[in-house]
PDB file of C-alpha atoms in Angstrom:
ATOM      1  CA  UNK A   1     151.566 157.567-113.824  1.00  0.00           C
ATOM      2  CA  UNK A   2     147.799 157.230-111.875  1.00  0.00           C
ATOM      3  CA  UNK A   3     147.155 155.768-108.567  1.00  0.00           C
ATOM      4  CA  UNK A   4     142.953 154.698-108.163  1.00  0.00           C
ATOM      5  CA  UNK A   5     144.263 151.818-106.468  1.00  0.00           C
ATOM      6  CA  UNK A   6     143.633 151.953-102.294  1.00  0.00           C
ATOM      7  CA  UNK A   7     145.711 150.552 -99.492  1.00  0.00           C
ATOM      8  CA  UNK A   8     145.560 147.405 -98.658  1.00  0.00           C
ATOM      9  CA  UNK A   9     144.516 147.919 -95.233  1.00  0.00           C
ATOM     10  CA  UNK A  10     143.596 144.849 -92.393  1.00  0.00           C
ATOM     11  CA  UNK A  11     142.769 144.639 -88.789  1.00  0.00           C
ATOM     12  CA  UNK A  12     146.215 143.174 -87.504  1.00  0.00           C
ATOM     13  CA  UNK A  13     144.108 142.451 -83.632  1.00  0.00           C
ATOM     14  CA  UNK A  14     141.620 143.894 -81.369  1.00  0.00           C
ATOM     15  CA  UNK A  15     142.904 143.881 -77.279  1.00  0.00           C
ATOM     16  CA  UNK A  16     141.962 145.186 -73.880  1.00  0.00           C
ATOM     17  CA  UNK A  17     142.703 145.126 -70.416  1.00  0.00           C
ATOM     18  CA  UNK A  18     139.748 145.299 -68.397  1.00  0.00           C
ATOM     19  CA  UNK A  19     137.911 142.487 -66.720  1.00  0.00           C
ATOM     20  CA  UNK A  20     134.842 144.683 -67.866  1.00  0.00           C
ATOM     21  CA  UNK A  21     135.884 143.774 -72.124  1.00  0.00           C
ATOM     22  CA  UNK A  22     135.789 141.211 -73.943  1.00  0.00           C
ATOM     23  CA  UNK A  23     136.826 140.429 -78.156  1.00  0.00           C
ATOM     24  CA  UNK A  24     135.991 137.655 -80.006  1.00  0.00           C
ATOM     25  CA  UNK A  25     137.051 138.933 -83.240  1.00  0.00           C
ATOM     26  CA  UNK A  26     136.470 142.150 -84.905  1.00  0.00           C
ATOM     27  CA  UNK A  27     133.890 142.753 -82.111  1.00  0.00           C
ATOM     28  CA  UNK A  28     134.876 143.917 -78.328  1.00  0.00           C
ATOM     29  CA  UNK A  29     132.193 143.666 -76.312  1.00  0.00           C
ATOM     30  CA  UNK A  30     132.077 145.985 -72.847  1.00  0.00           C
ATOM     31  CA  UNK A  31     130.660 145.976 -69.266  1.00  0.00           C
ATOM     32  CA  UNK A  32     129.503 148.288 -66.367  1.00  0.00           C
ATOM     33  CA  UNK A  33     133.031 149.395 -65.124  1.00  0.00           C
ATOM     34  CA  UNK A  34     136.218 152.121 -66.513  1.00  0.00           C
ATOM     35  CA  UNK A  35     138.856 149.947 -68.861  1.00  0.00           C
ATOM     36  CA  UNK A  36     139.873 150.016 -72.231  1.00  0.00           C
ATOM     37  CA  UNK A  37     140.701 147.897 -76.041  1.00  0.00           C
ATOM     38  CA  UNK A  38     143.394 148.943 -78.279  1.00  0.00           C
ATOM     39  CA  UNK A  39     142.701 148.827 -82.080  1.00  0.00           C
ATOM     40  CA  UNK A  40     145.519 147.905 -84.529  1.00  0.00           C
ATOM     41  CA  UNK A  41     145.819 148.289 -87.598  1.00  0.00           C
ATOM     42  CA  UNK A  42     148.302 147.160 -90.113  1.00  0.00           C
ATOM     43  CA  UNK A  43     147.989 148.807 -93.663  1.00  0.00           C
ATOM     44  CA  UNK A  44     150.562 149.188 -97.182  1.00  0.00           C
ATOM     45  CA  UNK A  45     151.015 151.122-100.007  1.00  0.00           C
ATOM     46  CA  UNK A  46     152.545 149.408-103.207  1.00  0.00           C
ATOM     47  CA  UNK A  47     151.852 152.590-105.026  1.00  0.00           C
ATOM     48  CA  UNK A  48     151.283 156.315-104.068  1.00  0.00           C
ATOM     49  CA  UNK A  49     151.934 154.764-100.179  1.00  0.00           C
ATOM     50  CA  UNK A  50     150.846 155.469 -96.931  1.00  0.00           C
ATOM     51  CA  UNK A  51     149.732 158.743 -96.119  1.00  0.00           C
ATOM     52  CA  UNK A  52     147.603 158.126 -92.848  1.00  0.00           C
ATOM     53  CA  UNK A  53     144.589 156.410 -90.557  1.00  0.00           C
ATOM     54  CA  UNK A  54     141.710 157.726 -89.643  1.00  0.00           C
ATOM     55  CA  UNK A  55     140.117 156.455 -86.380  1.00  0.00           C
ATOM     56  CA  UNK A  56     136.112 157.263 -85.805  1.00  0.00           C
ATOM     57  CA  UNK A  57     134.668 158.652 -82.636  1.00  0.00           C
ATOM     58  CA  UNK A  58     133.536 155.002 -80.170  1.00  0.00           C
ATOM     59  CA  UNK A  59     133.087 155.507 -76.363  1.00  0.00           C
ATOM     60  CA  UNK A  60     135.486 157.680 -76.988  1.00  0.00           C
ATOM     61  CA  UNK A  61     137.598 159.784 -79.343  1.00  0.00           C
ATOM     62  CA  UNK A  62     138.998 159.053 -82.103  1.00  0.00           C
ATOM     63  CA  UNK A  63     141.903 159.953 -83.323  1.00  0.00           C
ATOM     64  CA  UNK A  64     144.410 160.782 -86.994  1.00  0.00           C
ATOM     65  CA  UNK A  65     147.346 158.698 -87.709  1.00  0.00           C
ATOM     66  CA  UNK A  66     149.903 160.079 -89.614  1.00  0.00           C
ATOM     67  CA  UNK A  67     153.020 157.581 -91.544  1.00  0.00           C
ATOM     68  CA  UNK A  68     155.777 159.708 -92.734  1.00  0.00           C
ATOM     69  CA  UNK A  69     157.888 157.095 -94.755  1.00  0.00           C
ATOM     70  CA  UNK A  70     154.674 155.953 -96.905  1.00  0.00           C
ATOM     71  CA  UNK A  71     156.350 152.329 -96.220  1.00  0.00           C
ATOM     72  CA  UNK A  72     154.076 149.393 -94.554  1.00  0.00           C
ATOM     73  CA  UNK A  73     152.686 150.173 -90.814  1.00  0.00           C
ATOM     74  CA  UNK A  74     150.581 148.789 -88.096  1.00  0.00           C
ATOM     75  CA  UNK A  75     148.785 151.845 -87.025  1.00  0.00           C
ATOM     76  CA  UNK A  76     146.782 151.603 -83.492  1.00  0.00           C
ATOM     77  CA  UNK A  77     144.928 153.221 -81.336  1.00  0.00           C
ATOM     78  CA  UNK A  78     143.598 152.496 -77.743  1.00  0.00           C
ATOM     79  CA  UNK A  79     139.711 153.965 -76.457  1.00  0.00           C
ATOM     80  CA  UNK A  80     139.011 154.311 -72.720  1.00  0.00           C
ATOM     81  CA  UNK A  81     135.495 153.774 -71.857  1.00  0.00           C
ATOM     82  CA  UNK A  82     133.746 154.100 -68.218  1.00  0.00           C
ATOM     83  CA  UNK A  83     130.815 153.193 -65.768  1.00  0.00           C
ATOM     84  CA  UNK A  84     128.835 155.505 -67.517  1.00  0.00           C
ATOM     85  CA  UNK A  85     129.913 154.934 -71.031  1.00  0.00           C
ATOM     86  CA  UNK A  86     127.152 154.082 -73.753  1.00  0.00           C
ATOM     87  CA  UNK A  87     128.570 154.007 -77.273  1.00  0.00           C
ATOM     88  CA  UNK A  88     128.076 151.119 -79.861  1.00  0.00           C
ATOM     89  CA  UNK A  89     128.031 149.920 -83.005  1.00  0.00           C
ATOM     90  CA  UNK A  90     129.895 149.174 -86.405  1.00  0.00           C
ATOM     91  CA  UNK A  91     132.881 151.667 -87.076  1.00  0.00           C
ATOM     92  CA  UNK A  92     135.301 151.980 -89.801  1.00  0.00           C
ATOM     93  CA  UNK A  93     139.158 152.198 -89.703  1.00  0.00           C
ATOM     94  CA  UNK A  94     139.269 154.996 -92.742  1.00  0.00           C
ATOM     95  CA  UNK A  95     143.881 154.318 -93.864  1.00  0.00           C
ATOM     96  CA  UNK A  96     144.655 156.930 -97.128  1.00  0.00           C
ATOM     97  CA  UNK A  97     147.351 156.517 -99.207  1.00  0.00           C
ATOM     98  CA  UNK A  98     149.041 159.696-100.949  1.00  0.00           C
ATOM     99  CA  UNK A  99     146.870 159.724-103.647  1.00  0.00           C
ATOM    100  CA  UNK A 100     143.759 160.000-101.907  1.00  0.00           C
ATOM    101  CA  UNK A 101     142.432 156.687-102.012  1.00  0.00           C
ATOM    102  CA  UNK A 102     141.081 154.729 -99.294  1.00  0.00           C
ATOM    103  CA  UNK A 103     140.189 151.337 -97.533  1.00  0.00           C
ATOM    104  CA  UNK A 104     137.948 150.816 -94.904  1.00  0.00           C
ATOM    105  CA  UNK A 105     138.993 148.595 -91.794  1.00  0.00           C
ATOM    106  CA  UNK A 106     135.283 147.515 -90.123  1.00  0.00           C
ATOM    107  CA  UNK A 107     134.963 146.985 -86.053  1.00  0.00           C
ATOM    108  CA  UNK A 108     132.301 146.865 -83.540  1.00  0.00           C
ATOM    109  CA  UNK A 109     131.740 147.757 -80.171  1.00  0.00           C
ATOM    110  CA  UNK A 110     129.200 146.444 -78.476  1.00  0.00           C
ATOM    111  CA  UNK A 111     127.337 147.027 -74.953  1.00  0.00           C
ATOM    112  CA  UNK A 112     127.142 144.150 -72.759  1.00  0.00           C
ATOM    113  CA  UNK A 113     124.559 145.108 -69.814  1.00  0.00           C
ATOM    114  CA  UNK A 114     122.548 142.366 -69.673  1.00  0.00           C
ATOM    115  CA  UNK A 115     123.744 139.374 -66.536  1.00  0.00           C
ATOM    116  CA  UNK A 116     123.747 136.149 -67.608  1.00  0.00           C
ATOM    117  CA  UNK A 117     120.299 133.492 -67.572  1.00  0.00           C
ATOM    118  CA  UNK A 118     120.933 130.190 -65.515  1.00  0.00           C
ATOM    119  CA  UNK A 119     119.208 127.376 -64.294  1.00  0.00           C
ATOM    120  CA  UNK A 120     120.358 123.837 -62.262  1.00  0.00           C
ATOM    121  CA  UNK A 121     118.966 120.766 -62.346  1.00  0.00           C
ATOM    122  CA  UNK A 122     120.089 117.710 -59.471  1.00  0.00           C
ATOM    123  CA  UNK A 123     117.779 114.333 -60.228  1.00  0.00           C
ATOM    124  CA  UNK A 124     114.209 114.429 -57.900  1.00  0.00           C
ATOM    125  CA  UNK A 125     115.204 110.497 -56.176  1.00  0.00           C
ATOM    126  CA  UNK A 126     118.815 109.257 -56.193  1.00  0.00           C
ATOM    127  CA  UNK A 127     119.072 106.241 -54.783  1.00  0.00           C
ATOM    128  CA  UNK A 128     122.753 106.198 -53.841  1.00  0.00           C
ATOM    129  CA  UNK A 129     125.082 109.476 -51.798  1.00  0.00           C
ATOM    130  CA  UNK A 130     126.760 110.030 -54.848  1.00  0.00           C
ATOM    131  CA  UNK A 131     124.795 112.325 -57.835  1.00  0.00           C
ATOM    132  CA  UNK A 132     125.609 114.144 -60.836  1.00  0.00           C
ATOM    133  CA  UNK A 133     123.788 117.713 -60.050  1.00  0.00           C
ATOM    134  CA  UNK A 134     124.206 119.882 -63.972  1.00  0.00           C
ATOM    135  CA  UNK A 135     123.765 123.652 -64.549  1.00  0.00           C
ATOM    136  CA  UNK A 136     123.885 126.406 -68.246  1.00  0.00           C
ATOM    137  CA  UNK A 137     123.441 129.736 -68.982  1.00  0.00           C
ATOM    138  CA  UNK A 138     123.421 131.866 -71.622  1.00  0.00           C
ATOM    139  CA  UNK A 139     123.917 134.924 -72.981  1.00  0.00           C
ATOM    140  CA  UNK A 140     123.484 136.540 -76.074  1.00  0.00           C
ATOM    141  CA  UNK A 141     126.895 138.873 -75.728  1.00  0.00           C
ATOM    142  CA  UNK A 142     129.817 138.389 -74.852  1.00  0.00           C
ATOM    143  CA  UNK A 143     129.140 135.191 -73.711  1.00  0.00           C
ATOM    144  CA  UNK A 144     129.311 132.893 -70.742  1.00  0.00           C
ATOM    145  CA  UNK A 145     132.889 133.602 -68.167  1.00  0.00           C
ATOM    146  CA  UNK A 146     132.301 131.649 -65.048  1.00  0.00           C
ATOM    147  CA  UNK A 147     129.380 129.711 -62.742  1.00  0.00           C
ATOM    148  CA  UNK A 148     128.991 129.450 -59.026  1.00  0.00           C
ATOM    149  CA  UNK A 149     126.891 126.966 -57.069  1.00  0.00           C
ATOM    150  CA  UNK A 150     126.079 126.512 -53.258  1.00  0.00           C
ATOM    151  CA  UNK A 151     124.293 124.072 -51.196  1.00  0.00           C
ATOM    152  CA  UNK A 152     121.867 123.505 -49.362  1.00  0.00           C
ATOM    153  CA  UNK A 153     121.191 120.485 -46.577  1.00  0.00           C
ATOM    154  CA  UNK A 154     117.770 120.482 -45.531  1.00  0.00           C
ATOM    155  CA  UNK A 155     116.778 123.800 -43.787  1.00  0.00           C
ATOM    156  CA  UNK A 156     119.913 124.961 -44.065  1.00  0.00           C
ATOM    157  CA  UNK A 157     122.143 127.910 -44.834  1.00  0.00           C
ATOM    158  CA  UNK A 158     123.333 128.922 -47.920  1.00  0.00           C
ATOM    159  CA  UNK A 159     126.999 127.540 -48.724  1.00  0.00           C
ATOM    160  CA  UNK A 160     130.222 127.487 -51.451  1.00  0.00           C
ATOM    161  CA  UNK A 161     130.014 124.757 -53.620  1.00  0.00           C
ATOM    162  CA  UNK A 162     131.894 125.758 -56.498  1.00  0.00           C
ATOM    163  CA  UNK A 163     133.099 129.561 -57.251  1.00  0.00           C
ATOM    164  CA  UNK A 164     134.687 130.609 -60.401  1.00  0.00           C
ATOM    165  CA  UNK A 165     133.520 127.447 -61.581  1.00  0.00           C
ATOM    166  CA  UNK A 166     134.301 127.238 -66.024  1.00  0.00           C
ATOM    167  CA  UNK A 167     132.462 123.929 -65.766  1.00  0.00           C
ATOM    168  CA  UNK A 168     129.286 122.489 -65.968  1.00  0.00           C
ATOM    169  CA  UNK A 169     128.514 119.545 -64.490  1.00  0.00           C
ATOM    170  CA  UNK A 170     129.928 117.516 -60.846  1.00  0.00           C
ATOM    171  CA  UNK A 171     128.731 114.581 -58.687  1.00  0.00           C
ATOM    172  CA  UNK A 172     128.084 115.831 -54.965  1.00  0.00           C
ATOM    173  CA  UNK A 173     128.667 113.511 -52.206  1.00  0.00           C
ATOM    174  CA  UNK A 174     125.681 114.010 -50.032  1.00  0.00           C
ATOM    175  CA  UNK A 175     124.055 111.489 -46.796  1.00  0.00           C
ATOM    176  CA  UNK A 176     121.422 109.023 -46.111  1.00  0.00           C
ATOM    177  CA  UNK A 177     118.083 110.446 -45.859  1.00  0.00           C
ATOM    178  CA  UNK A 178     118.393 114.351 -46.474  1.00  0.00           C
ATOM    179  CA  UNK A 179     117.488 117.161 -48.750  1.00  0.00           C
ATOM    180  CA  UNK A 180     119.301 118.769 -50.911  1.00  0.00           C
ATOM    181  CA  UNK A 181     118.787 122.336 -52.903  1.00  0.00           C
ATOM    182  CA  UNK A 182     121.383 124.130 -54.822  1.00  0.00           C
ATOM    183  CA  UNK A 183     121.126 127.303 -56.861  1.00  0.00           C
ATOM    184  CA  UNK A 184     123.494 128.523 -58.909  1.00  0.00           C
ATOM    185  CA  UNK A 185     124.169 132.306 -60.972  1.00  0.00           C
ATOM    186  CA  UNK A 186     126.505 133.210 -63.889  1.00  0.00           C
ATOM    187  CA  UNK A 187     128.905 135.555 -64.961  1.00  0.00           C
ATOM    188  CA  UNK A 188     129.732 136.932 -68.391  1.00  0.00           C
ATOM    189  CA  UNK A 189     132.231 138.011 -70.251  1.00  0.00           C
ATOM    190  CA  UNK A 190     132.383 141.466 -69.221  1.00  0.00           C
ATOM    191  CA  UNK A 191     131.985 140.968 -65.135  1.00  0.00           C
ATOM    192  CA  UNK A 192     128.113 141.362 -65.806  1.00  0.00           C
ATOM    193  CA  UNK A 193     126.517 138.572 -63.066  1.00  0.00           C
ATOM    194  CA  UNK A 194     123.434 136.779 -62.718  1.00  0.00           C
ATOM    195  CA  UNK A 195     121.097 136.287 -59.406  1.00  0.00           C
ATOM    196  CA  UNK A 196     121.010 132.873 -58.605  1.00  0.00           C
ATOM    197  CA  UNK A 197     118.864 130.180 -59.751  1.00  0.00           C
ATOM    198  CA  UNK A 198     116.527 129.465 -57.219  1.00  0.00           C
ATOM    199  CA  UNK A 199     113.348 129.321 -58.711  1.00  0.00           C
ATOM    200  CA  UNK A 200     115.382 126.418 -61.106  1.00  0.00           C
ATOM    201  CA  UNK A 201     116.289 124.907 -58.054  1.00  0.00           C
ATOM    202  CA  UNK A 202     115.410 120.548 -57.512  1.00  0.00           C
ATOM    203  CA  UNK A 203     115.805 119.131 -54.516  1.00  0.00           C
ATOM    204  CA  UNK A 204     117.193 115.917 -54.047  1.00  0.00           C
ATOM    205  CA  UNK A 205     116.251 113.427 -51.949  1.00  0.00           C
ATOM    206  CA  UNK A 206     119.149 110.998 -50.585  1.00  0.00           C
ATOM    207  CA  UNK A 207     117.904 107.217 -50.447  1.00  0.00           C
ATOM    208  CA  UNK A 208     119.729 103.822 -49.587  1.00  0.00           C
ATOM    209  CA  UNK A 209     117.939 100.411 -50.755  1.00  0.00           C
ATOM    210  CA  UNK A 210     119.429  97.184 -50.440  1.00  0.00           C
ATOM    211  CA  UNK A 211     118.381  93.878 -53.017  1.00  0.00           C
ATOM    212  CA  UNK A 212     116.534  91.174 -52.360  1.00  0.00           C
ATOM    213  CA  UNK A 213     114.541  88.847 -54.396  1.00  0.00           C
ATOM    214  CA  UNK A 214     115.734  90.172 -57.298  1.00  0.00           C
ATOM    215  CA  UNK A 215     113.726  93.172 -55.862  1.00  0.00           C
ATOM    216  CA  UNK A 216     114.671  96.836 -54.638  1.00  0.00           C
ATOM    217  CA  UNK A 217     114.107  97.178 -50.773  1.00  0.00           C
ATOM    218  CA  UNK A 218     113.496  99.727 -48.719  1.00  0.00           C
ATOM    219  CA  UNK A 219     116.272 100.643 -45.759  1.00  0.00           C
ATOM    220  CA  UNK A 220     114.199 100.388 -41.923  1.00  0.00           C
ATOM    221  CA  UNK A 221     116.638 102.324 -39.565  1.00  0.00           C
ATOM    222  CA  UNK A 222     114.736 101.917 -35.921  1.00  0.00           C
ATOM    223  CA  UNK A 223     111.502 103.004 -36.756  1.00  0.00           C
ATOM    224  CA  UNK A 224     111.950 104.973 -39.411  1.00  0.00           C
ATOM    225  CA  UNK A 225     111.517 103.134 -43.182  1.00  0.00           C
ATOM    226  CA  UNK A 226     112.533 105.113 -46.246  1.00  0.00           C
ATOM    227  CA  UNK A 227     110.789 104.339 -49.362  1.00  0.00           C
ATOM    228  CA  UNK A 228     111.050 101.732 -52.016  1.00  0.00           C
ATOM    229  CA  UNK A 229     112.985 103.046 -54.892  1.00  0.00           C
ATOM    230  CA  UNK A 230     110.928 102.144 -57.937  1.00  0.00           C
ATOM    231  CA  UNK A 231     112.605 102.141 -61.479  1.00  0.00           C
TER     232      UNK A 231
END
Protein backbone atom coordinates (compact mmCIF):
# COMPACT_ATOMS: atom_id res chain seq x y z
CA UNK A 1 0.00 0.00 0.00
CA UNK A 2 1.29 3.42 -0.93
CA UNK A 3 1.08 5.98 1.85
CA UNK A 4 0.67 9.51 0.52
CA UNK A 5 -1.07 10.96 3.55
CA UNK A 6 0.88 13.11 5.95
CA UNK A 7 0.78 12.78 9.74
CA UNK A 8 -1.77 14.56 11.89
CA UNK A 9 0.14 17.14 13.91
CA UNK A 10 -0.96 19.99 16.15
CA UNK A 11 0.55 22.46 18.56
CA UNK A 12 -0.01 21.09 22.06
CA UNK A 13 1.39 24.04 24.01
CA UNK A 14 4.07 26.66 24.33
CA UNK A 15 5.22 27.21 27.91
CA UNK A 16 7.72 29.64 29.40
CA UNK A 17 9.55 29.98 32.70
CA UNK A 18 10.78 33.56 32.64
CA UNK A 19 9.41 37.02 33.49
CA UNK A 20 10.86 38.03 30.12
CA UNK A 21 8.64 35.67 28.09
CA UNK A 22 4.91 35.50 27.52
CA UNK A 23 2.72 33.24 25.40
CA UNK A 24 -0.51 34.11 23.61
CA UNK A 25 -1.86 31.18 21.61
CA UNK A 26 0.82 30.07 19.15
CA UNK A 27 2.93 33.21 19.63
CA UNK A 28 5.69 33.59 22.19
CA UNK A 29 6.98 37.07 23.04
CA UNK A 30 10.37 37.62 24.63
CA UNK A 31 12.02 40.72 26.04
CA UNK A 32 15.32 42.10 27.29
CA UNK A 33 16.40 39.34 29.63
CA UNK A 34 17.16 35.65 29.84
CA UNK A 35 14.79 32.74 29.77
CA UNK A 36 13.45 29.79 27.85
CA UNK A 37 10.28 28.47 26.30
CA UNK A 38 9.23 24.99 25.24
CA UNK A 39 7.24 24.10 22.13
CA UNK A 40 5.26 20.85 22.33
CA UNK A 41 3.69 19.15 19.32
CA UNK A 42 1.33 16.16 19.36
CA UNK A 43 1.34 13.93 16.30
CA UNK A 44 0.05 10.62 15.01
CA UNK A 45 0.07 8.63 11.79
CA UNK A 46 -2.27 5.67 11.33
CA UNK A 47 -0.59 4.29 8.20
CA UNK A 48 3.19 4.29 7.99
CA UNK A 49 3.65 5.60 11.51
CA UNK A 50 5.60 8.57 12.82
CA UNK A 51 9.31 8.89 12.27
CA UNK A 52 10.59 12.26 13.47
CA UNK A 53 9.96 15.93 14.22
CA UNK A 54 12.32 18.66 13.09
CA UNK A 55 12.35 21.89 15.11
CA UNK A 56 13.79 24.97 13.37
CA UNK A 57 16.41 27.27 14.82
CA UNK A 58 14.85 30.40 16.33
CA UNK A 59 16.37 32.27 19.28
CA UNK A 60 18.57 29.20 19.75
CA UNK A 61 19.32 25.98 17.87
CA UNK A 62 16.58 23.65 16.75
CA UNK A 63 16.54 19.88 17.09
CA UNK A 64 15.49 16.58 15.53
CA UNK A 65 13.54 14.03 17.59
CA UNK A 66 12.72 10.50 16.46
CA UNK A 67 9.83 8.28 17.45
CA UNK A 68 11.07 4.69 17.60
CA UNK A 69 7.68 2.99 17.89
CA UNK A 70 5.80 4.87 15.18
CA UNK A 71 2.62 5.49 17.18
CA UNK A 72 1.07 8.68 18.53
CA UNK A 73 3.61 10.84 20.29
CA UNK A 74 4.27 14.25 21.80
CA UNK A 75 7.48 15.97 20.77
CA UNK A 76 9.05 18.81 22.76
CA UNK A 77 11.94 21.20 22.26
CA UNK A 78 13.21 23.98 24.51
CA UNK A 79 14.59 27.25 23.19
CA UNK A 80 16.68 29.66 25.25
CA UNK A 81 17.16 33.40 24.75
CA UNK A 82 19.35 36.13 26.24
CA UNK A 83 19.21 39.91 26.41
CA UNK A 84 21.18 40.05 23.15
CA UNK A 85 18.85 37.76 21.18
CA UNK A 86 17.21 39.40 18.17
CA UNK A 87 15.63 36.53 16.21
CA UNK A 88 11.94 36.64 15.45
CA UNK A 89 9.54 35.46 12.80
CA UNK A 90 7.12 32.74 11.74
CA UNK A 91 8.44 29.20 12.14
CA UNK A 92 7.22 25.66 11.59
CA UNK A 93 7.87 22.29 13.21
CA UNK A 94 8.02 19.64 10.48
CA UNK A 95 6.66 16.20 11.45
CA UNK A 96 7.45 13.23 9.17
CA UNK A 97 6.02 9.75 8.89
CA UNK A 98 7.98 6.67 7.82
CA UNK A 99 6.86 7.10 4.21
CA UNK A 100 8.39 10.58 4.01
CA UNK A 101 5.13 12.50 4.19
CA UNK A 102 5.21 15.58 6.37
CA UNK A 103 2.95 17.98 8.23
CA UNK A 104 3.81 21.45 9.48
CA UNK A 105 2.95 22.97 12.84
CA UNK A 106 3.37 26.77 12.80
CA UNK A 107 4.33 29.03 15.69
CA UNK A 108 5.59 32.60 15.94
CA UNK A 109 8.41 34.16 17.94
CA UNK A 110 8.25 37.93 18.51
CA UNK A 111 10.94 40.11 20.04
CA UNK A 112 9.24 42.68 22.29
CA UNK A 113 11.62 45.44 23.33
CA UNK A 114 9.10 48.30 23.28
CA UNK A 115 7.66 49.46 26.60
CA UNK A 116 4.00 50.45 27.06
CA UNK A 117 2.93 54.09 26.80
CA UNK A 118 0.74 55.18 29.73
CA UNK A 119 -1.50 58.10 30.60
CA UNK A 120 -3.39 59.28 33.69
CA UNK A 121 -6.45 61.47 34.21
CA UNK A 122 -8.15 63.16 37.16
CA UNK A 123 -10.86 65.84 37.29
CA UNK A 124 -9.51 69.39 37.10
CA UNK A 125 -11.70 70.40 40.05
CA UNK A 126 -13.70 68.26 42.43
CA UNK A 127 -16.35 69.29 44.99
CA UNK A 128 -15.52 66.56 47.51
CA UNK A 129 -12.37 65.24 49.15
CA UNK A 130 -12.66 61.89 47.35
CA UNK A 131 -12.35 61.55 43.60
CA UNK A 132 -11.64 58.92 40.97
CA UNK A 133 -8.29 58.66 39.22
CA UNK A 134 -8.18 56.73 35.93
CA UNK A 135 -5.26 55.53 33.86
CA UNK A 136 -4.50 53.34 30.87
CA UNK A 137 -1.68 52.27 28.57
CA UNK A 138 -1.12 50.91 25.09
CA UNK A 139 1.22 48.10 24.13
CA UNK A 140 1.30 46.62 20.64
CA UNK A 141 3.02 43.33 21.48
CA UNK A 142 2.81 41.26 24.68
CA UNK A 143 0.27 43.63 26.26
CA UNK A 144 0.06 45.59 29.51
CA UNK A 145 0.58 43.51 32.64
CA UNK A 146 0.52 46.04 35.50
CA UNK A 147 0.72 49.70 36.52
CA UNK A 148 2.54 51.76 39.13
CA UNK A 149 0.74 54.92 40.25
CA UNK A 150 2.34 57.70 42.30
CA UNK A 151 0.93 60.85 43.87
CA UNK A 152 2.42 64.21 44.83
CA UNK A 153 0.72 66.61 47.24
CA UNK A 154 1.34 70.27 46.42
CA UNK A 155 5.11 70.63 45.83
CA UNK A 156 6.04 67.57 47.86
CA UNK A 157 7.86 64.43 46.80
CA UNK A 158 6.39 61.65 44.73
CA UNK A 159 5.12 58.75 46.83
CA UNK A 160 3.83 55.34 45.79
CA UNK A 161 0.07 54.97 45.83
CA UNK A 162 -0.49 51.73 43.91
CA UNK A 163 2.24 49.29 42.90
CA UNK A 164 1.99 46.55 40.27
CA UNK A 165 -1.77 46.94 40.10
CA UNK A 166 -3.92 45.58 37.30
CA UNK A 167 -6.69 48.09 38.04
CA UNK A 168 -7.24 51.04 35.72
CA UNK A 169 -9.00 53.32 38.20
CA UNK A 170 -9.22 53.91 41.93
CA UNK A 171 -10.75 56.37 44.40
CA UNK A 172 -8.35 58.73 46.15
CA UNK A 173 -9.07 60.59 49.40
CA UNK A 174 -7.53 64.05 49.64
CA UNK A 175 -7.77 67.06 51.90
CA UNK A 176 -9.30 70.47 51.38
CA UNK A 177 -7.22 73.08 49.59
CA UNK A 178 -4.38 70.93 48.26
CA UNK A 179 -3.14 70.15 44.80
CA UNK A 180 -2.82 66.47 43.91
CA UNK A 181 -0.70 65.41 40.97
CA UNK A 182 -0.63 61.82 39.75
CA UNK A 183 1.68 59.95 37.45
CA UNK A 184 1.61 56.41 36.10
CA UNK A 185 3.87 53.97 34.31
CA UNK A 186 3.05 50.57 32.84
CA UNK A 187 4.93 47.29 32.54
CA UNK A 188 4.20 44.75 29.84
CA UNK A 189 4.19 40.94 30.07
CA UNK A 190 7.89 40.61 29.21
CA UNK A 191 9.02 43.13 31.86
CA UNK A 192 9.46 46.22 29.68
CA UNK A 193 8.59 49.23 31.86
CA UNK A 194 7.67 52.54 30.27
CA UNK A 195 8.48 56.05 31.53
CA UNK A 196 6.32 57.92 33.97
CA UNK A 197 3.48 59.66 32.18
CA UNK A 198 4.24 63.05 33.70
CA UNK A 199 3.28 64.86 30.53
CA UNK A 200 -0.23 63.47 30.81
CA UNK A 201 -0.65 64.33 34.48
CA UNK A 202 -3.67 66.46 35.39
CA UNK A 203 -3.72 68.51 38.61
CA UNK A 204 -6.85 68.43 40.77
CA UNK A 205 -7.80 71.17 43.25
CA UNK A 206 -9.73 69.57 46.08
CA UNK A 207 -12.38 72.00 47.32
CA UNK A 208 -15.49 72.01 49.47
CA UNK A 209 -18.65 74.08 49.42
CA UNK A 210 -21.97 74.34 51.18
CA UNK A 211 -25.42 74.92 49.75
CA UNK A 212 -27.28 78.16 50.52
CA UNK A 213 -30.50 79.18 48.81
CA UNK A 214 -30.17 76.41 46.28
CA UNK A 215 -26.71 77.57 45.23
CA UNK A 216 -23.25 76.23 45.87
CA UNK A 217 -21.40 78.85 47.91
CA UNK A 218 -17.68 79.23 48.51
CA UNK A 219 -16.29 78.05 51.82
CA UNK A 220 -14.49 80.61 54.00
CA UNK A 221 -11.84 79.69 56.52
CA UNK A 222 -10.32 82.66 58.30
CA UNK A 223 -8.99 85.05 55.67
CA UNK A 224 -9.10 82.40 52.94
CA UNK A 225 -12.11 82.07 50.65
CA UNK A 226 -12.22 78.99 48.43
CA UNK A 227 -13.81 79.42 45.02
CA UNK A 228 -17.45 78.88 44.16
CA UNK A 229 -17.89 75.50 42.54
CA UNK A 230 -19.68 75.89 39.21
CA UNK A 231 -21.95 73.20 37.82
